[in-house]
The first five atom37 places (N, CA, C, CB, O) and aatype in JSON, in Angstrom:
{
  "aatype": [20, 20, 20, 20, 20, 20, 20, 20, 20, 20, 20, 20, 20, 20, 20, 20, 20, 20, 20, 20, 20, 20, 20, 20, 20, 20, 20, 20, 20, 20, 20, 20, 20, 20, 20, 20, 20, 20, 20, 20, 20, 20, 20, 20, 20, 20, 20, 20, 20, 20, 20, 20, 20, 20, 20, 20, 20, 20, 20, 20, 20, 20, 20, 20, 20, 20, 20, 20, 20, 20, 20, 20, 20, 20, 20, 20, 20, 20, 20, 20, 20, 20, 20, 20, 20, 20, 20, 20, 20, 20, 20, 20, 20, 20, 20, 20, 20, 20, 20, 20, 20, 20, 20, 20, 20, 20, 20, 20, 20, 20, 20, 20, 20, 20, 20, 20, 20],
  "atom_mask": [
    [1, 1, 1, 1, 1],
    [1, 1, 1, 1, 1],
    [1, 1, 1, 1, 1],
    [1, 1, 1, 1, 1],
    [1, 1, 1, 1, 1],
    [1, 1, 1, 1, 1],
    [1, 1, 1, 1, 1],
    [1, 1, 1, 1, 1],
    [1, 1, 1, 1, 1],
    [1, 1, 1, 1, 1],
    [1, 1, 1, 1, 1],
    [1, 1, 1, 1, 1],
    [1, 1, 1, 1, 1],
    [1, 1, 1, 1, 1],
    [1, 1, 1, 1, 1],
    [1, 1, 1, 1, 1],
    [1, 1, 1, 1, 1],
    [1, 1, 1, 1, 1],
    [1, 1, 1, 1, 1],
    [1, 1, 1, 1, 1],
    [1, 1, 1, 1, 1],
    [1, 1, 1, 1, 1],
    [1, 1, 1, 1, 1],
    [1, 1, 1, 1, 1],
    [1, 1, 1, 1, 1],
    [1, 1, 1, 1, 1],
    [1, 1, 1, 1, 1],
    [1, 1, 1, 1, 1],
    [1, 1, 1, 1, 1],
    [1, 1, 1, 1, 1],
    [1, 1, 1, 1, 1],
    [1, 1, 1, 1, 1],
    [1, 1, 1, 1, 1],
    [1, 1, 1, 1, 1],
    [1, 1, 1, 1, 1],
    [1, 1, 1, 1, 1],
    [1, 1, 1, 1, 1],
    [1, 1, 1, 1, 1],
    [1, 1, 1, 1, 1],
    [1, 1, 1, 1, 1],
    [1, 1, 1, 1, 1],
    [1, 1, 1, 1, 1],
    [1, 1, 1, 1, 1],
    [1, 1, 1, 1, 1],
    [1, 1, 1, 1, 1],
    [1, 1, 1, 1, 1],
    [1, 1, 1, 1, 1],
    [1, 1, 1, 1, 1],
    [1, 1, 1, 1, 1],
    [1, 1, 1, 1, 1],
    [1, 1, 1, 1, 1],
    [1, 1, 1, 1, 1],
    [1, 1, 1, 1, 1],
    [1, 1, 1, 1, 1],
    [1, 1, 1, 1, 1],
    [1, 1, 1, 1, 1],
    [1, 1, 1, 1, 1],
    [1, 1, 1, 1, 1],
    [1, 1, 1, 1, 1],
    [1, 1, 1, 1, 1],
    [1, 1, 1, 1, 1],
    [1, 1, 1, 1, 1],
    [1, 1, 1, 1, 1],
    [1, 1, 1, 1, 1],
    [1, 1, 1, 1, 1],
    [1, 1, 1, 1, 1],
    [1, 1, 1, 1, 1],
    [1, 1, 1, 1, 1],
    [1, 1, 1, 1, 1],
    [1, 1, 1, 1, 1],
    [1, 1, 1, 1, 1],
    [1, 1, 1, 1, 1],
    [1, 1, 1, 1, 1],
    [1, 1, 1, 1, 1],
    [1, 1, 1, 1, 1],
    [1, 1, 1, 1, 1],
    [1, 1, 1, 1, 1],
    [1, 1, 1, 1, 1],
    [1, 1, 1, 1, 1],
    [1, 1, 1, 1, 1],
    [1, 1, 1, 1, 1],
    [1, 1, 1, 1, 1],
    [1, 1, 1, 1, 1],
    [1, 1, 1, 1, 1],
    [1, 1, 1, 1, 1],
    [1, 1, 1, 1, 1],
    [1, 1, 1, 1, 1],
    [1, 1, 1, 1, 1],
    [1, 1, 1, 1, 1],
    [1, 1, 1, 1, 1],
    [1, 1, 1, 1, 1],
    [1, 1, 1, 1, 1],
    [1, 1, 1, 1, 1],
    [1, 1, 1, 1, 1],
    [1, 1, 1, 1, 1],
    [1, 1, 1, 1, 1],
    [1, 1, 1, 1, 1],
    [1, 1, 1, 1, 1],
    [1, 1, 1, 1, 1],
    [1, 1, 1, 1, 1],
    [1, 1, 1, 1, 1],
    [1, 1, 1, 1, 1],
    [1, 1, 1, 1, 1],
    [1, 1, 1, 1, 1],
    [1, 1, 1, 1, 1],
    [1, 1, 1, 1, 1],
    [1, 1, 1, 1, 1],
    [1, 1, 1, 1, 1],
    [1, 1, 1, 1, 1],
    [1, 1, 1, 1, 1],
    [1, 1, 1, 1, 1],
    [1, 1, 1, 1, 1],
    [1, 1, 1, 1, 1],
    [1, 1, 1, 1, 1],
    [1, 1, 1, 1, 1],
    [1, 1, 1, 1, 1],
    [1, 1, 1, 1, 1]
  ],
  "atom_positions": [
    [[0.84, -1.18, 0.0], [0.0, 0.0, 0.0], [0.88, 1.23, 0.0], [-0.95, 0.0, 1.21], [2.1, 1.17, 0.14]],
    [[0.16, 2.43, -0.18], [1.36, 3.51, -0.56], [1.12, 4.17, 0.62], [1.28, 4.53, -2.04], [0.78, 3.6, 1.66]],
    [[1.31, 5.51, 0.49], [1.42, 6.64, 1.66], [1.61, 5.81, 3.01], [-0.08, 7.67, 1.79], [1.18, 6.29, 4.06]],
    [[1.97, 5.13, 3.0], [2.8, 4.79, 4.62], [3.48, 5.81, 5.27], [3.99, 3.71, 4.55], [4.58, 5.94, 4.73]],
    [[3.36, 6.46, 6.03], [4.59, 7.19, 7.15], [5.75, 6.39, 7.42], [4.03, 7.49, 8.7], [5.65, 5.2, 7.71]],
    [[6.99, 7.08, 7.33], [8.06, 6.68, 8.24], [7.93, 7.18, 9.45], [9.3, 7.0, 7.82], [8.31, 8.33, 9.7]],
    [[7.13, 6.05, 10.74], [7.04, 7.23, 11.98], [7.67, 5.75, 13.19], [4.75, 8.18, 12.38], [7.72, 4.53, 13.05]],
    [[7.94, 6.44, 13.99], [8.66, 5.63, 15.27], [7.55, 5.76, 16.68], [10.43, 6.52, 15.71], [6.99, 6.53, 17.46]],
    [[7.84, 3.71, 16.12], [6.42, 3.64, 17.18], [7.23, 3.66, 18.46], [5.24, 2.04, 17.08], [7.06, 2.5, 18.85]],
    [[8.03, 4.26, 19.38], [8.34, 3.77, 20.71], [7.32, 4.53, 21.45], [9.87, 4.01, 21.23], [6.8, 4.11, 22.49]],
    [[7.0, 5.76, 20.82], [6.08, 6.39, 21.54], [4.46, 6.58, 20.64], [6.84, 7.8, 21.94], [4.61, 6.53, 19.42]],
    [[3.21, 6.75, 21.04], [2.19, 6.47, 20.28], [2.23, 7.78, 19.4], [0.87, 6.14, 21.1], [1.52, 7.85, 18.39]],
    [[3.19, 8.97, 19.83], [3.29, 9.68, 18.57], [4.15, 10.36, 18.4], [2.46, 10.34, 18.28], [4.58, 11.05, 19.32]],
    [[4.72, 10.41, 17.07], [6.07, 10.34, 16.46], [5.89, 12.08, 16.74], [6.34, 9.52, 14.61], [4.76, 12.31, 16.32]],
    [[6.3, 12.96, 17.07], [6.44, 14.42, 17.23], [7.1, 15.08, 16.35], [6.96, 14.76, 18.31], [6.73, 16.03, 15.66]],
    [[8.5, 14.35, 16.39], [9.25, 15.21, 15.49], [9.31, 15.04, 14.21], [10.36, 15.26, 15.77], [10.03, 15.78, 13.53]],
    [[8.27, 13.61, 13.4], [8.14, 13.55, 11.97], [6.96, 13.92, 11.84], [8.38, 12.34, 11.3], [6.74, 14.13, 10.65]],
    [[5.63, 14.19, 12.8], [4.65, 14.72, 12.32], [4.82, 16.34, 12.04], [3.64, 14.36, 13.17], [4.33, 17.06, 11.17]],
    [[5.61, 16.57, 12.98], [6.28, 18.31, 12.59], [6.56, 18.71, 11.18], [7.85, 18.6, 13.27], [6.19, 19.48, 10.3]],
    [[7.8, 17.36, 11.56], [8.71, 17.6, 9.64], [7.53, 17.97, 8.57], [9.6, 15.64, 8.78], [7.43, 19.0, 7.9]],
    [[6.4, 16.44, 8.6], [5.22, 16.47, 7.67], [4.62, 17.81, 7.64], [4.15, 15.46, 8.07], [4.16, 18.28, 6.6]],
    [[4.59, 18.52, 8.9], [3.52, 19.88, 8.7], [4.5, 21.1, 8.36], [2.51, 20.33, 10.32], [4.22, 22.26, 8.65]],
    [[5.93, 20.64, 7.58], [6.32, 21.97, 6.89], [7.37, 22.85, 8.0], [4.77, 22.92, 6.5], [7.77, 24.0, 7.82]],
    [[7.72, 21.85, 9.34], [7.94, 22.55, 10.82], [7.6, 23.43, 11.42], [8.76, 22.85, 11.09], [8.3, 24.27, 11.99]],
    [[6.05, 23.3, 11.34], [5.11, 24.24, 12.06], [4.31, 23.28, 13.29], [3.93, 24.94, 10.84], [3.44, 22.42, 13.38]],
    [[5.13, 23.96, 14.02], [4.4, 23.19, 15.79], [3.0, 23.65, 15.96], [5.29, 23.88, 17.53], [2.07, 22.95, 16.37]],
    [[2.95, 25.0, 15.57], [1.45, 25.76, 15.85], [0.54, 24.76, 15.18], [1.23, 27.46, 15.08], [-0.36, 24.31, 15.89]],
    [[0.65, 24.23, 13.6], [0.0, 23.49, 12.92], [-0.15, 22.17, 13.43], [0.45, 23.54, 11.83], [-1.23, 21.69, 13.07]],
    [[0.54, 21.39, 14.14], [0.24, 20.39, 14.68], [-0.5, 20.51, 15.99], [1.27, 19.76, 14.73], [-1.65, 20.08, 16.11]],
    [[-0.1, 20.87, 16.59], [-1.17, 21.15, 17.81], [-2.79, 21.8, 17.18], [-0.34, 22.51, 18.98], [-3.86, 21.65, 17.77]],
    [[-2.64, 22.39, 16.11], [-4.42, 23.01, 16.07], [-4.95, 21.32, 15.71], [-4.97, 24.64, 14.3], [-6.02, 20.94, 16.18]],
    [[-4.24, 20.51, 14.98], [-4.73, 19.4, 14.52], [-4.72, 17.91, 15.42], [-4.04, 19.31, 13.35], [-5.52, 16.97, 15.37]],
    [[-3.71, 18.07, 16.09], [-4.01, 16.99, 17.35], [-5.03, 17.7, 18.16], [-2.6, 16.59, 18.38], [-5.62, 17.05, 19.03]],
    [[-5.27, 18.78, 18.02], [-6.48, 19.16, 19.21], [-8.02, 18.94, 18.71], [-6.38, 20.93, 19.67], [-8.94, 18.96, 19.53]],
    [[-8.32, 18.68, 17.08], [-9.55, 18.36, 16.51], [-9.21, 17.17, 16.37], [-10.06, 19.02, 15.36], [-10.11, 16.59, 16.97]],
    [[-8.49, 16.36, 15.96], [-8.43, 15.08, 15.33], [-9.46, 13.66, 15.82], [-6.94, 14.75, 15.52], [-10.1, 12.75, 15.3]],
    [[-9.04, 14.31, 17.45], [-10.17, 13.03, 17.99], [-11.56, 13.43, 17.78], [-10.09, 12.66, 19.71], [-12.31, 12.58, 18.27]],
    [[-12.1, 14.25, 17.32], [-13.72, 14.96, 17.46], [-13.81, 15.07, 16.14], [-14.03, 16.56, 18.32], [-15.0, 14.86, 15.89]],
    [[-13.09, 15.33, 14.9], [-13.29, 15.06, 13.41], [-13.04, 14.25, 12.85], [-12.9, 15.63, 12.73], [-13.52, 14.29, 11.72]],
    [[-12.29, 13.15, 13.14], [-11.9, 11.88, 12.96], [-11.9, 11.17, 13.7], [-11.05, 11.72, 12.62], [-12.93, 10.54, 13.91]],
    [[-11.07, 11.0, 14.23], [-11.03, 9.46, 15.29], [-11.84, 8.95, 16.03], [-10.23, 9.39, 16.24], [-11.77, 7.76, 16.33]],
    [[-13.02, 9.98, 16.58], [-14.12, 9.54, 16.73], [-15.71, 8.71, 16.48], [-14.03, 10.04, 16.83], [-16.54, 7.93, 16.95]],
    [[-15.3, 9.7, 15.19], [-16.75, 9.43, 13.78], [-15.99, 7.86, 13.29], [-16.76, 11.16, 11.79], [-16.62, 6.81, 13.12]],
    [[-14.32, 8.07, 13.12], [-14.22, 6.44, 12.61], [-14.24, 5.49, 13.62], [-12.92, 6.08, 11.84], [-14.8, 4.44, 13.3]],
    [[-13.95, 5.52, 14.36], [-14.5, 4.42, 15.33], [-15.64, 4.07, 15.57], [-14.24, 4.56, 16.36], [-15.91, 2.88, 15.75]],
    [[-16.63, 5.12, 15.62], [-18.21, 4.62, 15.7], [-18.45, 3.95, 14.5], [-19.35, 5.81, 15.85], [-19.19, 2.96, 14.5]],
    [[-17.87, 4.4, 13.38], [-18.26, 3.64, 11.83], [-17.89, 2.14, 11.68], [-17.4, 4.38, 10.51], [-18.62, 1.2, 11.35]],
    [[-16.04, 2.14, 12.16], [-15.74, 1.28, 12.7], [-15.81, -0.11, 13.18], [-15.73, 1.65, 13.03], [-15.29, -1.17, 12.87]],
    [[-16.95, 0.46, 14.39], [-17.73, -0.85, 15.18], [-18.36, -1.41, 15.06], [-18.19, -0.96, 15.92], [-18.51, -2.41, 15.75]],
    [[-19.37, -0.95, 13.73], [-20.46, -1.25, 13.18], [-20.17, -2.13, 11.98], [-21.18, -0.1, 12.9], [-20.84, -3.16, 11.9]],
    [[-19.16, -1.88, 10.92], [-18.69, -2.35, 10.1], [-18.16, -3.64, 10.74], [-17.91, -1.49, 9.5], [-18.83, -4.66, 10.6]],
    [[-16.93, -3.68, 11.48], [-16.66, -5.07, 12.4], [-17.96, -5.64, 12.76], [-15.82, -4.8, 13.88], [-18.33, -6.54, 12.0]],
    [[-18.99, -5.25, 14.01], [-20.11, -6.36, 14.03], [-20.4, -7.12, 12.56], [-21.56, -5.62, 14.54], [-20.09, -8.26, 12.23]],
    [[-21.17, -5.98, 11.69], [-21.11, -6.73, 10.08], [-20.7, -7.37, 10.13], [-20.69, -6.42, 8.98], [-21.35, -8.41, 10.07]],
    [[-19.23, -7.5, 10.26], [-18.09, -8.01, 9.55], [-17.87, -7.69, 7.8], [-18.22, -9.55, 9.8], [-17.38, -8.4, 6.92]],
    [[-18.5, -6.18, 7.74], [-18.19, -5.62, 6.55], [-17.21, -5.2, 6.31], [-18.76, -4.9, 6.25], [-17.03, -4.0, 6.51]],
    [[-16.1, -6.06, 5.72], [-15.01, -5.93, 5.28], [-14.33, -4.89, 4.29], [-14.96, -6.85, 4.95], [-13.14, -4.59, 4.35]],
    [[-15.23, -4.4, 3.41], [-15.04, -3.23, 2.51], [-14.76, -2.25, 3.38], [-16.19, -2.84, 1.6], [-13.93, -1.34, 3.45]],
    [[-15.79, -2.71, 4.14], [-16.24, -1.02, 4.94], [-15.26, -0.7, 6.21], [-18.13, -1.02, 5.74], [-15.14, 0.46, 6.6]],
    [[-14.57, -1.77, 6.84], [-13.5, -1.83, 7.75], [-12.57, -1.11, 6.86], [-13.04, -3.3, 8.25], [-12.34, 0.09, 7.01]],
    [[-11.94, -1.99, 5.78], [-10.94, -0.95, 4.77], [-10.38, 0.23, 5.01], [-11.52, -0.52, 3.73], [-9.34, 0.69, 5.48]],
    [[-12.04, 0.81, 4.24], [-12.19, 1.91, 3.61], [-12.63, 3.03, 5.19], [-13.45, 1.62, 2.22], [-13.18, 4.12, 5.06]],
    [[-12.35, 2.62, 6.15], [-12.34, 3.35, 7.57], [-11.02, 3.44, 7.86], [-13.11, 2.62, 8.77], [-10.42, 4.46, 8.2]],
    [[-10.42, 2.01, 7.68], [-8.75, 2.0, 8.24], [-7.85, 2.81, 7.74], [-8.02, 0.77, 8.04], [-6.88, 3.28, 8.35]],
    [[-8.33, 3.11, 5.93], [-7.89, 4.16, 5.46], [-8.04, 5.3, 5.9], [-8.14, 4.22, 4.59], [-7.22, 5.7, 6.72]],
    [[-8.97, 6.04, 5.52], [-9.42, 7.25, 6.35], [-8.43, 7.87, 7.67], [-10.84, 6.77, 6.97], [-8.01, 8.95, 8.07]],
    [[-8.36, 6.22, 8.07], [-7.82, 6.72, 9.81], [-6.38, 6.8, 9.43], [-8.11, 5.38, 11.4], [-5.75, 7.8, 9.76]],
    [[-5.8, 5.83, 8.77], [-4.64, 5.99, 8.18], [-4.01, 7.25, 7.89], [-4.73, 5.42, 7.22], [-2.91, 7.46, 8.41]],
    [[-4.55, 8.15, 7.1], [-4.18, 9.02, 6.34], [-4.04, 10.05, 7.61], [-5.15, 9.3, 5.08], [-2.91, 10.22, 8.08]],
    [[-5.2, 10.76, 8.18], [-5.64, 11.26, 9.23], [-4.36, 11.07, 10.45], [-7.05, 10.54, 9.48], [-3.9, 12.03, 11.07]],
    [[-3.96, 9.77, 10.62], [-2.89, 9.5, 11.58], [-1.79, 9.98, 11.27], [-2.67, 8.28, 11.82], [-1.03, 10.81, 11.77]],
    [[-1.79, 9.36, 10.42], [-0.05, 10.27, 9.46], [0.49, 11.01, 9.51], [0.2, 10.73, 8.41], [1.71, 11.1, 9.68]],
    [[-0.41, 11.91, 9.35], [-0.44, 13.43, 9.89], [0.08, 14.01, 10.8], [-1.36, 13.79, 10.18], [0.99, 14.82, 10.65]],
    [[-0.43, 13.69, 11.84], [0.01, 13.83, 13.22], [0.26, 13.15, 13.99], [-0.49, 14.27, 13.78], [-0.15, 13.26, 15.14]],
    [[1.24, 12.0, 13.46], [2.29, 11.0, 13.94], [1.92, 10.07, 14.68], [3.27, 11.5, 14.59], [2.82, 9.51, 15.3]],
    [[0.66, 9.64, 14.87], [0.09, 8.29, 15.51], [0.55, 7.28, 14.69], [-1.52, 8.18, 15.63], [-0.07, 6.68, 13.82]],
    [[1.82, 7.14, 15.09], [2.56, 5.7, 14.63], [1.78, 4.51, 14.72], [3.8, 5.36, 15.49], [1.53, 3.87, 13.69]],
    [[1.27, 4.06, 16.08], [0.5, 3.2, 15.97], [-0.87, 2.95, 14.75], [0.21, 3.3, 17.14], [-1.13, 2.47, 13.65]],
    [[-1.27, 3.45, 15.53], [-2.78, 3.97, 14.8], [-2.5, 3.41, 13.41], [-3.14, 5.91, 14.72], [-3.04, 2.46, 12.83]],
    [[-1.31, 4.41, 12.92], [-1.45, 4.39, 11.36], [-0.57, 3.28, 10.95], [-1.01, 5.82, 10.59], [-0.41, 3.25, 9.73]],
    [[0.12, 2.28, 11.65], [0.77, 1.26, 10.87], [-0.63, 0.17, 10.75], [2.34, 0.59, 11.73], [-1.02, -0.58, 9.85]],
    [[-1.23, 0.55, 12.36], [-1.97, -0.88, 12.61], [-3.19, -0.58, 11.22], [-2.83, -1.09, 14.64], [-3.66, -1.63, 10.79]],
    [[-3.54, 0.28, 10.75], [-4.45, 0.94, 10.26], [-4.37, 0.3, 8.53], [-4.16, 2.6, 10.6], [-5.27, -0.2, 7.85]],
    [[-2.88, 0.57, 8.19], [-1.91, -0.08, 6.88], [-2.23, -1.59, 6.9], [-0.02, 0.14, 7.08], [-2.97, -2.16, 6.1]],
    [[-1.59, -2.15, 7.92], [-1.71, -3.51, 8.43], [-3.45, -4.25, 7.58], [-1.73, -3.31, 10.5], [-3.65, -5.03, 6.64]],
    [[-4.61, -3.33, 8.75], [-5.37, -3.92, 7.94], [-5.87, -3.7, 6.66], [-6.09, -4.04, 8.45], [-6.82, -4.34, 6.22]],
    [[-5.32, -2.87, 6.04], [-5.58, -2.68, 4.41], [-4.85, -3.35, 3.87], [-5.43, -1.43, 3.76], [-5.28, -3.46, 2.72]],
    [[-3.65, -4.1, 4.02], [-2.59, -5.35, 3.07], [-3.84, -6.78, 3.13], [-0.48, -5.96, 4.29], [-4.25, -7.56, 2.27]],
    [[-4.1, -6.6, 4.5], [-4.71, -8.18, 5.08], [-5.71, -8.12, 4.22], [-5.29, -8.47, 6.81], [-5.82, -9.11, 3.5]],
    [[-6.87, -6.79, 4.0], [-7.81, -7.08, 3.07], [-7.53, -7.22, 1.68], [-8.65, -6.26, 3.16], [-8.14, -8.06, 1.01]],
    [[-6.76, -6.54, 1.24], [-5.73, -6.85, -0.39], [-5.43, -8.32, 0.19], [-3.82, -5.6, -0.81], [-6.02, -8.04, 1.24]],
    [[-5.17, -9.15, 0.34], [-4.98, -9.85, 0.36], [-6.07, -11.21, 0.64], [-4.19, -9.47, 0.82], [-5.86, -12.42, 0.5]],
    [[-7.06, -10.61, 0.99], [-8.43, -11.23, 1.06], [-8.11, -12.44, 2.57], [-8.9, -12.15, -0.8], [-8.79, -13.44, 2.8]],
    [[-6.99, -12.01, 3.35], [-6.88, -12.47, 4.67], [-8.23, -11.69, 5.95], [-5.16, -12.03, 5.04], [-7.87, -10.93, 6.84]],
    [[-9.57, -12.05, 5.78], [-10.35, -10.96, 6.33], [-10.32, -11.75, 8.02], [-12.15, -10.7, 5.39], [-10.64, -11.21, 9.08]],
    [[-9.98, -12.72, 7.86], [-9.69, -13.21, 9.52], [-9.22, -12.87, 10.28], [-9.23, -14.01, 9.85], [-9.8, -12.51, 11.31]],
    [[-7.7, -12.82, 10.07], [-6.7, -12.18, 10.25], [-6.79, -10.44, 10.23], [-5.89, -12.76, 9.32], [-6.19, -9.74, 11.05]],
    [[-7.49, -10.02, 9.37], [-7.79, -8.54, 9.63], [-8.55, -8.08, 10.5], [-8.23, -7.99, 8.73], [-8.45, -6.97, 11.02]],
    [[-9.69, -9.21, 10.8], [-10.4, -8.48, 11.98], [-10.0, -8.82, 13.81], [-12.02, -8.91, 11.69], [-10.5, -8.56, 14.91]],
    [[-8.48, -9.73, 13.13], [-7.77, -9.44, 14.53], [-6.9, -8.74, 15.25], [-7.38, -10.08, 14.79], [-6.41, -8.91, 16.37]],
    [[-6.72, -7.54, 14.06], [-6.74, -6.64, 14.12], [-7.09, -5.15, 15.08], [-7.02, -6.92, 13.47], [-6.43, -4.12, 15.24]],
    [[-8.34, -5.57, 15.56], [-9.87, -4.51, 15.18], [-9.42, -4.29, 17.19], [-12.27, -5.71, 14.35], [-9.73, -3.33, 17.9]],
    [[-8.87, -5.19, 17.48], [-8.99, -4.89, 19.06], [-7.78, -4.11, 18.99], [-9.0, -6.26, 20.26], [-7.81, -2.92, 19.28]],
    [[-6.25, -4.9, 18.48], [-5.28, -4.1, 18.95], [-5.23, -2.64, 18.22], [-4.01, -4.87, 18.81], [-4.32, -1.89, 18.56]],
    [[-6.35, -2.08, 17.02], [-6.71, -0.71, 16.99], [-7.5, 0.23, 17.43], [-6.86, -0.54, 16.29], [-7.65, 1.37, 17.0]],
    [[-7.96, -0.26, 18.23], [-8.54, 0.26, 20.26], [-7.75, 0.49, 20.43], [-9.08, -0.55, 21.64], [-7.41, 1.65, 20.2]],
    [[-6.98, -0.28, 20.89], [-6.12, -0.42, 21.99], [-4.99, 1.28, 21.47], [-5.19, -2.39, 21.95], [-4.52, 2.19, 22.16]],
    [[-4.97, 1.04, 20.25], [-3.46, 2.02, 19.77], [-4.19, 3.16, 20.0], [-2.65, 1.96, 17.96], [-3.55, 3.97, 20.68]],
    [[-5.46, 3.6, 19.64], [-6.38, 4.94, 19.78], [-6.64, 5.24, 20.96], [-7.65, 4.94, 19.18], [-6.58, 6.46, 21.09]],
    [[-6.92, 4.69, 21.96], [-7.09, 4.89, 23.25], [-5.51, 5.27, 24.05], [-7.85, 3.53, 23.78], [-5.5, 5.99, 25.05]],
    [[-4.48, 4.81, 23.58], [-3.06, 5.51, 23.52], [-3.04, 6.31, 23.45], [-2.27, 5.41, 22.87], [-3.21, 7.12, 24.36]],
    [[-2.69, 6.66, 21.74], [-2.76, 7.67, 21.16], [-3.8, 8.84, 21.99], [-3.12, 7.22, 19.84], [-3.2, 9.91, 21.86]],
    [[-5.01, 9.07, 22.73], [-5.78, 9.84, 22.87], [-5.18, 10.44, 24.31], [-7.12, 9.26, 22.7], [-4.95, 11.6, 24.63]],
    [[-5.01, 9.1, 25.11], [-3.9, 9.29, 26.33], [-2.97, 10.17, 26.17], [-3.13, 8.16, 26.65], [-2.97, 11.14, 26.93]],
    [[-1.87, 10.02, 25.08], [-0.84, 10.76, 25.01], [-0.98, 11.77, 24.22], [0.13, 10.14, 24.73], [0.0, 12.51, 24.17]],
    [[-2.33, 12.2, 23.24], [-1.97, 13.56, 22.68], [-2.23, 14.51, 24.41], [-3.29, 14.1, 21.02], [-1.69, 15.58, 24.69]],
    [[-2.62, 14.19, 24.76], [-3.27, 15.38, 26.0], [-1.81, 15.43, 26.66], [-4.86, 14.72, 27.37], [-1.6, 16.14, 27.64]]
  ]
}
């Protein structure tokens, strides 16, 4: 898959490559880690959960993307590898394996939400 980040998961968010990405504007990252969970990360998770019960696989995707891109941004390493992760598994028509997934990307968002604050 393309647009992958180079970001370093030791911490749930990479700081100093989401900077680089915003042009090295700190002001710009902070206005956007401060909406991200209430314009994104929120709305996709509720979409999310619903798609997993389904087990609508398109629709997991095409969320993981979304969140993907969105993460990238502002250096949720986690988020956005685990996010990649399940878009190969569905290219790959591994949808088992992708929706085992679906917990440890809780798990990285609820991080991630921990540590933007």
């Amino acid at each position: 898959m393309k647009n992958l980040v180079d970001l370093k998961t030791e911490t749930p968010i990479d700081l100093k490559k989401a900077v680089e990405i915003l042009g090295g504007q700190k002001s710009i990252f902070f206005k956007m880690i401060a909406k991200i969970e209430s314009s994104t990360l929120v709305p996709t998770l509720k979409d999310l959960a619903i798609a997993y019960d389904k087990k609508d696989y398109p629709q997991i995707k095409n969320k993981a993307h979304a969140l993907k891109g969105a993460t990238g941004y502002v250096g949720a390493s986690r988020v956005h590898y685990c996010c990649w992760r399940i878009q190969e598994l569905f290219t790959a028509e591994n949808y088992d394996e992708m929706m085992e997934y679906y917990p440890s990307l809780i798990e990285y968002c609820l991080e991630f939400k921990v540590y933007a604050r």
